[in-house]
CSV table of C-alpha atoms in Angstrom, one decimal:
chain,number,residue,atom,x,y,z
A,210,MET,CA,0.3,0.3,0.0
A,211,GLY,CA,1.4,3.4,-1.1
A,212,ASN,CA,2.2,5.7,-4.6
A,213,LYS,CA,3.8,8.6,-4.6
A,214,VAL,CA,0.3,10.3,-3.6
A,215,TYR,CA,0.5,9.1,-0.4
A,216,GLY,CA,4.3,8.9,0.3
A,217,ARG,CA,5.3,5.1,1.6
A,218,LEU,CA,3.4,3.3,4.9
A,219,LYS,CA,5.5,4.5,8.4
A,220,LEU,CA,2.3,3.5,10.8
A,221,VAL,CA,-0.1,1.7,11.6
A,222,VAL,CA,-2.6,2.3,14.4
A,223,GLY,CA,-5.8,1.1,15.3
A,224,HIS,CA,-8.0,-0.9,18.3
A,225,MET,CA,-10.6,-3.4,18.9
A,226,SER,CA,-13.6,-3.2,21.8
A,227,GLN,CA,-15.9,-5.5,22.2
A,228,ASP,CA,-18.5,-7.1,26.0
A,229,TRP,CA,-16.5,-10.1,25.1
A,230,LEU,CA,-15.0,-11.7,29.1
A,231,GLU,CA,-18.8,-12.1,30.7
A,232,PRO,CA,-21.6,-12.9,28.3
A,233,MET,CA,-17.7,-15.5,27.1
A,234,ARG,CA,-17.7,-17.1,30.3
A,235,GLY,CA,-18.6,-20.7,30.0
A,236,THR,CA,-18.6,-20.8,27.1
A,237,TRP,CA,-15.5,-23.2,25.0
A,238,ARG,CA,-14.7,-19.2,23.6
A,239,GLN,CA,-13.3,-19.2,27.2
A,240,ASP,CA,-11.5,-22.8,27.1
A,241,PRO,CA,-8.0,-22.5,26.5
A,242,LYS,CA,-8.4,-26.3,24.6
A,243,LEU,CA,-10.7,-24.5,22.2
A,244,SER,CA,-9.8,-21.5,22.4
A,245,GLY,CA,-6.8,-19.2,21.9
A,246,GLY,CA,-8.7,-16.3,23.9
A,247,LEU,CA,-10.3,-12.8,22.0
A,248,THR,CA,-6.7,-11.8,20.8
A,249,TYR,CA,-8.0,-15.3,18.6
A,250,ASP,CA,-11.4,-15.1,18.3
A,251,SER,CA,-12.3,-11.7,17.4
A,252,GLY,CA,-8.7,-10.0,17.1
A,253,ALA,CA,-7.7,-11.7,14.7
A,254,HIS,CA,-10.3,-9.4,12.4
A,255,ILE,CA,-8.0,-6.3,12.7
A,256,LEU,CA,-4.6,-8.7,13.0
A,257,ASN,CA,-5.5,-9.8,9.2
A,258,SER,CA,-6.5,-6.3,8.3
A,259,LEU,CA,-3.6,-5.2,8.6
A,260,VAL,CA,-1.6,-7.6,7.3
A,261,TRP,CA,-3.6,-7.4,4.1
A,262,VAL,CA,-2.3,-3.4,3.4
A,263,VAL,CA,1.1,-4.1,4.9
A,264,GLN,CA,2.1,-6.8,2.7
A,265,SER,CA,5.0,-7.1,4.3
A,266,PRO,CA,7.2,-10.2,7.0
A,267,ILE,CA,6.8,-9.5,10.2
A,268,ALA,CA,10.4,-8.6,11.8
A,269,ARG,CA,9.8,-8.5,15.1
A,270,VAL,CA,7.1,-8.4,18.0
A,271,PHE,CA,6.5,-7.9,20.9
A,272,ALA,CA,2.5,-8.0,22.8
A,273,PHE,CA,1.4,-8.2,25.9
A,274,LEU,CA,-2.1,-10.5,27.6
A,275,ASP,CA,-4.6,-9.7,30.0
A,276,HIS,CA,-7.0,-12.6,31.4
A,277,CYS,CA,-9.2,-10.8,33.4
A,278,ASP,CA,-9.2,-14.0,35.8
A,279,SER,CA,-10.8,-15.6,32.8
A,280,PRO,CA,-8.5,-18.9,32.0
A,281,VAL,CA,-7.4,-17.3,28.3
A,282,ASP,CA,-6.4,-13.8,27.4
A,283,VAL,CA,-9.1,-10.6,26.6
A,284,ASN,CA,-7.1,-7.9,27.1
A,285,SER,CA,-3.5,-7.4,24.8
A,286,SER,CA,-2.1,-4.6,23.0
A,287,ILE,CA,0.6,-5.6,20.7
A,288,ASN,CA,3.6,-3.8,18.8
A,289,ILE,CA,4.7,-5.1,15.4
A,290,CYS,CA,7.8,-3.5,13.1
A,291,PHE,CA,7.9,-4.7,10.0
A,292,GLU,CA,10.8,-5.9,6.9
A,293,ASN,CA,9.9,-3.4,5.6
A,294,GLY,CA,10.1,-0.5,8.1
A,295,THR,CA,6.8,-0.3,8.9
A,296,LEU,CA,5.2,-0.4,12.7
A,297,ALA,CA,2.1,-0.4,13.9
A,298,ALA,CA,0.5,-0.7,17.4
A,299,ILE,CA,-2.4,-3.0,18.1
A,300,GLY,CA,-5.3,-2.7,21.8
A,301,ILE,CA,-7.8,-5.3,21.2
A,302,GLY,CA,-9.4,-5.0,25.0
A,303,GLY,CA,-12.7,-7.6,25.1
A,304,ASP,CA,-13.8,-6.8,29.0
A,305,CYS,CA,-15.2,-3.3,27.1
A,306,PRO,CA,-19.3,-2.1,27.7
A,307,GLN,CA,-18.9,-1.5,24.0
A,308,VAL,CA,-18.3,-2.6,20.6
A,309,GLY,CA,-15.4,-0.1,18.6
A,310,ASP,CA,-13.1,-1.0,15.8
A,311,HIS,CA,-11.1,1.9,14.1
A,312,MET,CA,-7.7,1.5,12.1
A,313,SER,CA,-5.0,5.1,10.9
A,314,PHE,CA,-3.1,4.2,9.2
A,315,MET,CA,-0.1,7.2,8.8
A,316,PHE,CA,2.0,7.8,5.2
A,317,GLU,CA,4.7,9.8,5.2
A,318,HIS,CA,1.8,12.6,2.3
A,319,ARG,CA,-1.6,11.3,3.4
A,320,LYS,CA,-3.6,9.5,6.6
A,321,ILE,CA,-6.6,7.2,6.1
A,322,GLU,CA,-8.7,6.3,8.7
A,323,ILE,CA,-11.3,2.9,8.7
A,324,ASP,CA,-13.1,0.8,9.6
A,325,PRO,CA,-10.9,-2.7,10.3
A,326,TRP,CA,-14.3,-4.7,11.4
A,327,PHE,CA,-16.6,-4.8,7.9
A,328,GLY,CA,-15.7,-1.1,6.2
A,329,GLY,CA,-17.9,0.3,6.5
A,330,TRP,CA,-16.5,4.0,6.0
A,331,ILE,CA,-13.5,5.6,5.6
A,332,ASN,CA,-11.4,8.9,6.5
A,333,VAL,CA,-8.8,10.6,4.3
A,334,TYR,CA,-6.8,13.7,5.0
A,335,ASP,CA,-3.4,15.4,3.4
A,336,ARG,CA,-1.9,18.3,4.9
A,337,HIS,CA,-4.7,20.5,3.8
A,338,GLY,CA,-7.4,18.3,6.9
A,339,ARG,CA,-10.1,16.6,5.9
A,340,ILE,CA,-10.5,14.8,1.7
A,341,LYS,CA,-14.2,15.4,1.3
A,342,TYR,CA,-14.9,13.2,-1.5
A,343,PRO,CA,-10.9,10.6,-1.4
A,344,GLN,CA,-11.1,9.1,-4.8
A,345,VAL,CA,-12.3,5.0,-3.6
A,346,THR,CA,-11.4,2.3,-6.8
A,347,GLY,CA,-11.1,-0.9,-7.1
A,348,LYS,CA,-14.0,-2.9,-6.0
A,349,MET,CA,-15.9,-3.2,-3.6
A,350,GLN,CA,-17.2,-5.7,-1.1
A,351,TYR,CA,-16.6,-8.4,1.5
A,352,PRO,CA,-14.0,-10.2,1.2
A,353,ASP,CA,-16.0,-14.1,2.2
A,354,ASP,CA,-17.4,-12.7,-1.4
A,355,ASN,CA,-14.6,-11.9,-3.3
A,356,PHE,CA,-12.9,-15.9,-2.1
A,357,ILE,CA,-16.8,-17.1,-3.4
A,358,ASP,CA,-15.7,-15.6,-6.4
A,359,ALA,CA,-12.4,-16.2,-6.7
A,360,ILE,CA,-13.5,-20.6,-6.6
A,361,LEU,CA,-16.4,-19.8,-8.7
A,362,GLY,CA,-13.7,-18.3,-11.5
A,363,GLN,CA,-15.0,-14.4,-11.7
A,364,ASP,CA,-12.1,-13.2,-10.2
A,365,ASP,CA,-8.6,-13.1,-8.0
A,366,PRO,CA,-8.2,-14.0,-5.0
A,367,ARG,CA,-7.8,-10.1,-2.7
A,368,THR,CA,-5.3,-12.3,-0.3
A,369,SER,CA,-3.0,-14.5,-1.2
A,370,PRO,CA,-1.4,-18.0,1.4
A,371,ALA,CA,1.6,-15.9,1.1
A,372,ASP,CA,-1.1,-13.5,3.8
A,373,GLY,CA,-2.5,-16.2,6.1
A,374,VAL,CA,1.6,-17.5,6.5
A,375,ILE,CA,2.8,-14.0,7.3
A,376,GLN,CA,-0.9,-13.7,10.3
A,377,SER,CA,0.4,-17.4,11.8
A,378,GLU,CA,3.4,-16.2,12.3
A,379,LEU,CA,2.3,-12.9,13.7
A,380,MET,CA,-0.3,-15.0,15.8
A,381,ASP,CA,2.8,-17.0,16.8
A,382,ALA,CA,5.2,-14.2,18.3
A,383,ILE,CA,2.3,-12.6,20.2
A,384,TYR,CA,1.8,-15.3,22.9
A,385,GLU,CA,5.1,-16.8,22.4
A,386,SER,CA,6.3,-12.7,23.4
A,387,ALA,CA,3.9,-12.1,26.1
A,388,ARG,CA,4.7,-15.2,27.8
A,389,THR,CA,8.7,-15.4,27.7
A,390,ALA,CA,7.8,-11.0,28.4
A,391,GLU,CA,10.0,-10.2,25.8
A,392,GLU,CA,10.2,-9.6,22.3
A,393,THR,CA,10.1,-12.1,19.7
A,394,ALA,CA,11.9,-11.9,16.3
A,395,ILE,CA,10.6,-14.2,13.1
A,396,VAL,CA,12.8,-16.1,12.1
A,397,PRO,CA,11.6,-16.4,7.8
A,398,TYR,CA,10.9,-20.8,6.7
């Protein structure tokens, strides 16, 4: 992501919050044998958005997880350094009375804010302020629609197996960093 108008992507900041702790207590979602916790359950969606946009392997991760007296993680604070130099800070909150999400992508010359869950809104800013009607190109659709269209041969997949590998490495690094309380470097295969 990035071009001459936007410049290089330098920093991504995002958060996702849900009222997850109490409603899921006693369910499979809070059973460590069946679930990885909120970072895996819902947090993976915002992390997928991050991986798909940055399009770079991950170099290092530092993460904190809070179980909030649950057998699995409920809140997380994740810092990521991608191999291309892009930095990211993601917060995932599962003990919040209100659902919400937000991601900001800071480029050299622009900032983009999006709804990372459904893609329901976008704001684009330049040095003068918000661009009232930003140009948005490409076909607008949900990821599962693209998946079905790709299977039917009606569209090319918008993501690749490499994104899945990067996502898997990221999830492993998050839990390893939280377990060891140290930065985790990702060693490429």
